[in-house]
């Protein structure tokens, strides 16, 4: 497996995102697509507690953007994709970490022709300020080719160095968000990479990103994988739905030897 080189790391550090070559094999993605179908059919391998944070999209919500957290904890085919070694090793290399661990995942399904299925400009860090590393990053994996027609993720280059407020993942008012960005002195002109199946986009937790509506005739299917360097620790005052699903250690620096974090070699 070829890891990002010096030029790739420099690009990530300058622009706040990087697009890999094809690193996820077709058979892993084929299985993940079957896993997505199983997930929506409630055919799960593992059960989670019924909490607001574990529910996400339900059929009663209709033909809107589907976002379901913790999908890899429920369906084994999705776990195999999330844990694929090339994704973790690439994330560790880009972030400069000695190792990487899974923080969170979100299964995403964007229906075709839905103007109300945009993802507004936002940063991942704005939602998890107290409980994530400054070097957290996200790997976004499309289950098929993606481009500006079917709602590929777009990035605002260099925005990981901005201090911008008023952004919102769920907002459908793209023009309003962009006007706010301009008013704060920044350029909202996006880069929208076209990606082949098996490519993965990586972006810094402070990088402003979002996506347009899916104007194609097929759903846009993907998963977002949020990854932390292994030196990240829980901090007093931190609050995230993850806290409802894990055992609480007696001190922030304690690691239960029986429950080691998921690591990938670098």
Short mmCIF file of C-alpha atoms in Angstrom, two decimals:
data_model
loop_
_atom_site.label_atom_id
_atom_site.label_comp_id
_atom_site.label_asym_id
_atom_site.label_seq_id
_atom_site.Cartn_x
_atom_site.Cartn_y
_atom_site.Cartn_z
CA UNK A 1 0.00 0.00 0.00
CA UNK A 2 1.41 3.39 -1.02
CA UNK A 3 0.96 6.06 1.64
CA UNK A 4 0.77 9.82 0.99
CA UNK A 5 4.17 11.30 0.18
CA UNK A 6 5.73 14.58 1.23
CA UNK A 7 3.95 16.55 -1.52
CA UNK A 8 0.59 15.03 -0.55
CA UNK A 9 1.09 15.89 3.11
CA UNK A 10 2.11 19.43 2.17
CA UNK A 11 -1.06 19.77 0.04
CA UNK A 12 -3.21 18.58 2.95
CA UNK A 13 -1.52 20.98 5.36
CA UNK A 14 -1.97 23.92 2.97
CA UNK A 15 -5.49 23.28 1.70
CA UNK A 16 -7.07 21.30 4.55
CA UNK A 17 -8.13 18.37 2.36
CA UNK A 18 -6.61 15.71 0.13
CA UNK A 19 -8.04 13.20 -2.35
CA UNK A 20 -6.47 9.76 -2.41
CA UNK A 21 -5.97 7.53 -5.41
CA UNK A 22 -8.10 4.38 -5.48
CA UNK A 23 -7.30 2.70 -2.15
CA UNK A 24 -10.51 0.81 -1.28
CA UNK A 25 -11.00 -2.45 -3.24
CA UNK A 26 -14.20 -3.04 -5.19
CA UNK A 27 -15.12 -6.11 -3.17
CA UNK A 28 -15.04 -4.11 0.07
CA UNK A 29 -17.32 -1.48 -1.47
CA UNK A 30 -19.61 -4.13 -2.97
CA UNK A 31 -20.02 -5.62 0.51
CA UNK A 32 -20.57 -2.16 2.02
CA UNK A 33 -23.39 -1.51 -0.45
CA UNK A 34 -25.04 -4.73 0.64
CA UNK A 35 -24.46 -3.66 4.22
CA UNK A 36 -26.18 -0.34 3.57
CA UNK A 37 -29.22 -2.16 2.19
CA UNK A 38 -29.24 -4.41 5.26
CA UNK A 39 -28.92 -1.40 7.55
CA UNK A 40 -32.01 0.29 6.11
CA UNK A 41 -33.93 -3.02 6.24
CA UNK A 42 -33.15 -3.30 10.00
CA UNK A 43 -31.12 -6.45 9.32
CA UNK A 44 -28.39 -5.73 11.85
CA UNK A 45 -25.63 -7.93 13.25
CA UNK A 46 -25.39 -6.00 16.52
CA UNK A 47 -27.88 -4.01 18.59
CA UNK A 48 -27.24 -0.62 20.19
CA UNK A 49 -29.23 1.05 22.98
CA UNK A 50 -32.26 2.94 21.73
CA UNK A 51 -31.15 6.54 22.26
CA UNK A 52 -31.78 9.74 20.32
CA UNK A 53 -28.17 9.64 19.10
CA UNK A 54 -28.51 6.09 17.74
CA UNK A 55 -31.77 6.57 15.83
CA UNK A 56 -31.01 8.96 12.99
CA UNK A 57 -33.04 8.80 9.80
CA UNK A 58 -36.16 6.61 9.81
CA UNK A 59 -38.53 5.76 6.95
CA UNK A 60 -41.16 8.05 8.45
CA UNK A 61 -38.81 11.00 7.82
CA UNK A 62 -39.41 10.63 4.09
CA UNK A 63 -37.26 11.20 1.03
CA UNK A 64 -34.69 13.51 2.59
CA UNK A 65 -31.00 13.28 3.38
CA UNK A 66 -30.47 10.18 5.48
CA UNK A 67 -27.86 10.43 8.23
CA UNK A 68 -27.39 7.49 10.59
CA UNK A 69 -24.63 7.44 13.18
CA UNK A 70 -22.80 4.32 14.41
CA UNK A 71 -23.70 2.23 11.37
CA UNK A 72 -20.39 0.35 11.55
CA UNK A 73 -21.23 -0.80 15.08
CA UNK A 74 -24.36 -2.48 13.75
CA UNK A 75 -23.53 -4.01 10.36
CA UNK A 76 -20.38 -6.03 9.79
CA UNK A 77 -19.93 -5.15 6.10
CA UNK A 78 -19.89 -1.46 7.02
CA UNK A 79 -17.42 -2.15 9.83
CA UNK A 80 -15.10 -3.85 7.33
CA UNK A 81 -15.07 -0.69 5.21
CA UNK A 82 -14.61 1.66 8.16
CA UNK A 83 -11.72 -0.45 9.47
CA UNK A 84 -10.00 -0.90 6.12
CA UNK A 85 -6.24 -0.53 6.79
CA UNK A 86 -5.59 1.83 3.87
CA UNK A 87 -8.02 4.41 5.28
CA UNK A 88 -6.55 4.43 8.77
CA UNK A 89 -2.94 4.39 7.63
CA UNK A 90 -3.55 7.27 5.21
CA UNK A 91 -5.31 9.32 7.90
CA UNK A 92 -2.45 8.77 10.34
CA UNK A 93 0.11 9.80 7.73
CA UNK A 94 -1.72 12.99 6.78
CA UNK A 95 -2.27 14.03 10.40
CA UNK A 96 1.26 13.17 11.48
CA UNK A 97 -0.04 10.78 14.15
CA UNK A 98 1.71 7.65 15.39
CA UNK A 99 -1.60 5.83 15.13
CA UNK A 100 -5.27 6.49 14.54
CA UNK A 101 -8.55 5.33 16.03
CA UNK A 102 -12.19 5.46 15.05
CA UNK A 103 -14.16 8.25 16.68
CA UNK A 104 -17.48 8.13 14.88
CA UNK A 105 -19.10 7.18 11.57
CA UNK A 106 -22.14 8.42 9.70
CA UNK A 107 -23.94 6.53 6.94
CA UNK A 108 -25.24 9.01 4.35
CA UNK A 109 -27.84 8.59 1.61
CA UNK A 110 -28.76 11.55 -0.57
CA UNK A 111 -31.92 10.94 -2.64
CA UNK A 112 -32.01 12.05 -6.28
CA UNK A 113 -33.67 15.28 -7.28
CA UNK A 114 -34.05 16.49 -3.70
CA UNK A 115 -33.42 20.21 -3.31
CA UNK A 116 -33.83 19.75 0.46
CA UNK A 117 -30.96 17.26 0.64
CA UNK A 118 -28.06 19.70 0.64
CA UNK A 119 -25.41 19.69 3.33
CA UNK A 120 -24.72 23.24 4.44
CA UNK A 121 -21.25 24.71 4.86
CA UNK A 122 -19.87 23.59 8.22
CA UNK A 123 -16.83 22.22 10.01
CA UNK A 124 -16.76 18.99 11.96
CA UNK A 125 -14.89 20.70 14.79
CA UNK A 126 -17.72 23.16 15.45
CA UNK A 127 -19.92 20.32 16.69
CA UNK A 128 -17.26 18.53 18.78
CA UNK A 129 -15.10 21.33 20.17
CA UNK A 130 -14.58 20.00 23.67
CA UNK A 131 -13.98 16.34 22.98
CA UNK A 132 -11.86 15.96 19.85
CA UNK A 133 -8.23 16.44 18.92
CA UNK A 134 -7.15 19.51 16.98
CA UNK A 135 -5.82 17.07 14.37
CA UNK A 136 -9.01 15.03 13.99
CA UNK A 137 -9.83 14.35 10.35
CA UNK A 138 -12.60 12.79 8.33
CA UNK A 139 -12.41 10.20 5.57
CA UNK A 140 -15.36 10.36 3.19
CA UNK A 141 -16.00 7.29 1.05
CA UNK A 142 -18.44 7.26 -1.83
CA UNK A 143 -19.86 3.87 -2.80
CA UNK A 144 -19.72 4.91 -6.49
CA UNK A 145 -18.29 7.67 -8.69
CA UNK A 146 -19.20 11.15 -7.44
CA UNK A 147 -19.14 14.59 -9.04
CA UNK A 148 -20.92 17.93 -8.89
CA UNK A 149 -24.05 16.40 -10.44
CA UNK A 150 -24.81 13.83 -7.77
CA UNK A 151 -23.76 15.95 -4.81
CA UNK A 152 -20.04 15.40 -4.25
CA UNK A 153 -18.46 16.98 -1.17
CA UNK A 154 -16.98 20.42 -1.81
CA UNK A 155 -14.24 22.11 0.23
CA UNK A 156 -13.21 25.72 0.84
CA UNK A 157 -9.42 25.53 0.41
CA UNK A 158 -7.38 26.80 3.35
CA UNK A 159 -10.46 27.20 5.55
CA UNK A 160 -8.93 25.05 8.30
CA UNK A 161 -6.95 28.19 9.19
CA UNK A 162 -10.02 30.45 9.34
CA UNK A 163 -11.99 31.58 12.33
CA UNK A 164 -15.50 31.56 10.90
CA UNK A 165 -18.85 31.24 12.67
CA UNK A 166 -22.52 30.83 11.77
CA UNK A 167 -22.14 27.64 9.72
CA UNK A 168 -24.72 24.84 9.79
CA UNK A 169 -24.65 21.25 8.46
CA UNK A 170 -28.45 21.14 8.21
CA UNK A 171 -29.03 24.54 6.57
CA UNK A 172 -30.52 24.55 3.08
CA UNK A 173 -29.80 28.29 2.71
CA UNK A 174 -26.51 28.00 0.87
CA UNK A 175 -26.65 31.61 -0.32
CA UNK A 176 -27.14 32.83 3.25
CA UNK A 177 -24.22 30.79 4.55
CA UNK A 178 -21.97 32.03 1.76
CA UNK A 179 -23.00 35.64 2.41
CA UNK A 180 -22.04 35.15 6.05
CA UNK A 181 -18.65 33.74 5.04
CA UNK A 182 -18.02 36.74 2.76
CA UNK A 183 -19.10 39.16 5.50
CA UNK A 184 -16.44 37.62 7.75
CA UNK A 185 -13.78 38.28 5.13
CA UNK A 186 -13.38 34.85 3.55
CA UNK A 187 -13.84 33.41 0.06
CA UNK A 188 -16.65 30.83 -0.28
CA UNK A 189 -15.54 29.59 -3.71
CA UNK A 190 -15.47 25.79 -3.38
CA UNK A 191 -13.39 23.04 -4.90
CA UNK A 192 -15.62 20.07 -5.77
CA UNK A 193 -13.38 17.10 -6.60
CA UNK A 194 -14.62 14.40 -8.94
CA UNK A 195 -13.86 11.01 -7.42
CA UNK A 196 -13.81 7.52 -8.82
CA UNK A 197 -15.16 4.59 -6.84
CA UNK A 198 -12.47 3.54 -4.38
CA UNK A 199 -10.98 7.01 -3.93
CA UNK A 200 -11.32 8.61 -0.49
CA UNK A 201 -11.36 12.28 0.46
CA UNK A 202 -9.69 13.33 3.71
CA UNK A 203 -10.30 16.70 5.36
CA UNK A 204 -9.15 18.43 8.53
CA UNK A 205 -11.72 18.89 11.30
CA UNK A 206 -11.66 22.67 10.81
CA UNK A 207 -12.03 22.60 7.01
CA UNK A 208 -15.29 24.16 5.80
CA UNK A 209 -17.14 21.70 3.58
CA UNK A 210 -20.63 20.83 2.36
CA UNK A 211 -22.44 19.41 -0.65
CA UNK A 212 -25.12 20.34 -3.14
CA UNK A 213 -28.35 18.54 -3.94
CA UNK A 214 -28.22 15.31 -5.90
CA UNK A 215 -29.38 16.19 -9.41
CA UNK A 216 -28.79 12.72 -10.83
CA UNK A 217 -31.34 9.91 -11.17
CA UNK A 218 -29.77 7.62 -8.55
CA UNK A 219 -29.13 8.10 -4.82
CA UNK A 220 -25.71 9.26 -3.65
CA UNK A 221 -24.51 6.67 -1.12
CA UNK A 222 -21.51 7.21 1.16
CA UNK A 223 -20.08 7.00 4.64
CA UNK A 224 -18.15 9.57 6.66
CA UNK A 225 -15.48 8.17 8.99
CA UNK A 226 -14.21 10.49 11.73
CA UNK A 227 -10.75 9.57 12.99
CA UNK A 228 -8.71 10.69 16.00
CA UNK A 229 -4.96 10.50 16.65
CA UNK A 230 -4.29 7.96 19.39
CA UNK A 231 -3.04 10.58 21.81
CA UNK A 232 -6.47 12.16 22.10
CA UNK A 233 -8.04 11.78 25.54
CA UNK A 234 -11.36 12.60 27.14
CA UNK A 235 -11.31 16.03 28.75
CA UNK A 236 -13.38 17.24 31.72
CA UNK A 237 -16.48 19.00 30.44
CA UNK A 238 -16.49 17.12 27.15
CA UNK A 239 -19.90 15.94 26.04
CA UNK A 240 -20.75 13.73 23.08
CA UNK A 241 -23.26 10.91 22.45
CA UNK A 242 -20.27 8.55 22.34
CA UNK A 243 -20.16 8.95 26.12
CA UNK A 244 -23.48 7.09 26.39
CA UNK A 245 -22.09 4.04 24.57
CA UNK A 246 -18.69 3.48 26.18
CA UNK A 247 -17.35 2.39 29.53
CA UNK A 248 -16.13 5.31 31.63
CA UNK A 249 -12.49 4.99 32.67
CA UNK A 250 -11.44 6.21 36.12
CA UNK A 251 -8.96 8.79 34.79
CA UNK A 252 -8.63 10.54 31.42
CA UNK A 253 -5.25 8.90 30.76
CA UNK A 254 -6.29 5.38 31.70
CA UNK A 255 -6.55 2.73 28.97
CA UNK A 256 -8.29 -0.52 29.88
CA UNK A 257 -5.83 -3.25 28.82
CA UNK A 258 -8.77 -5.50 27.94
CA UNK A 259 -10.28 -2.95 25.54
CA UNK A 260 -7.56 -1.60 23.30
CA UNK A 261 -8.45 1.11 20.76
CA UNK A 262 -8.73 0.25 17.10
CA UNK A 263 -5.32 1.08 15.59
CA UNK A 264 -3.98 0.87 12.07
CA UNK A 265 -0.28 0.48 11.24
CA UNK A 266 1.48 3.49 9.75
#
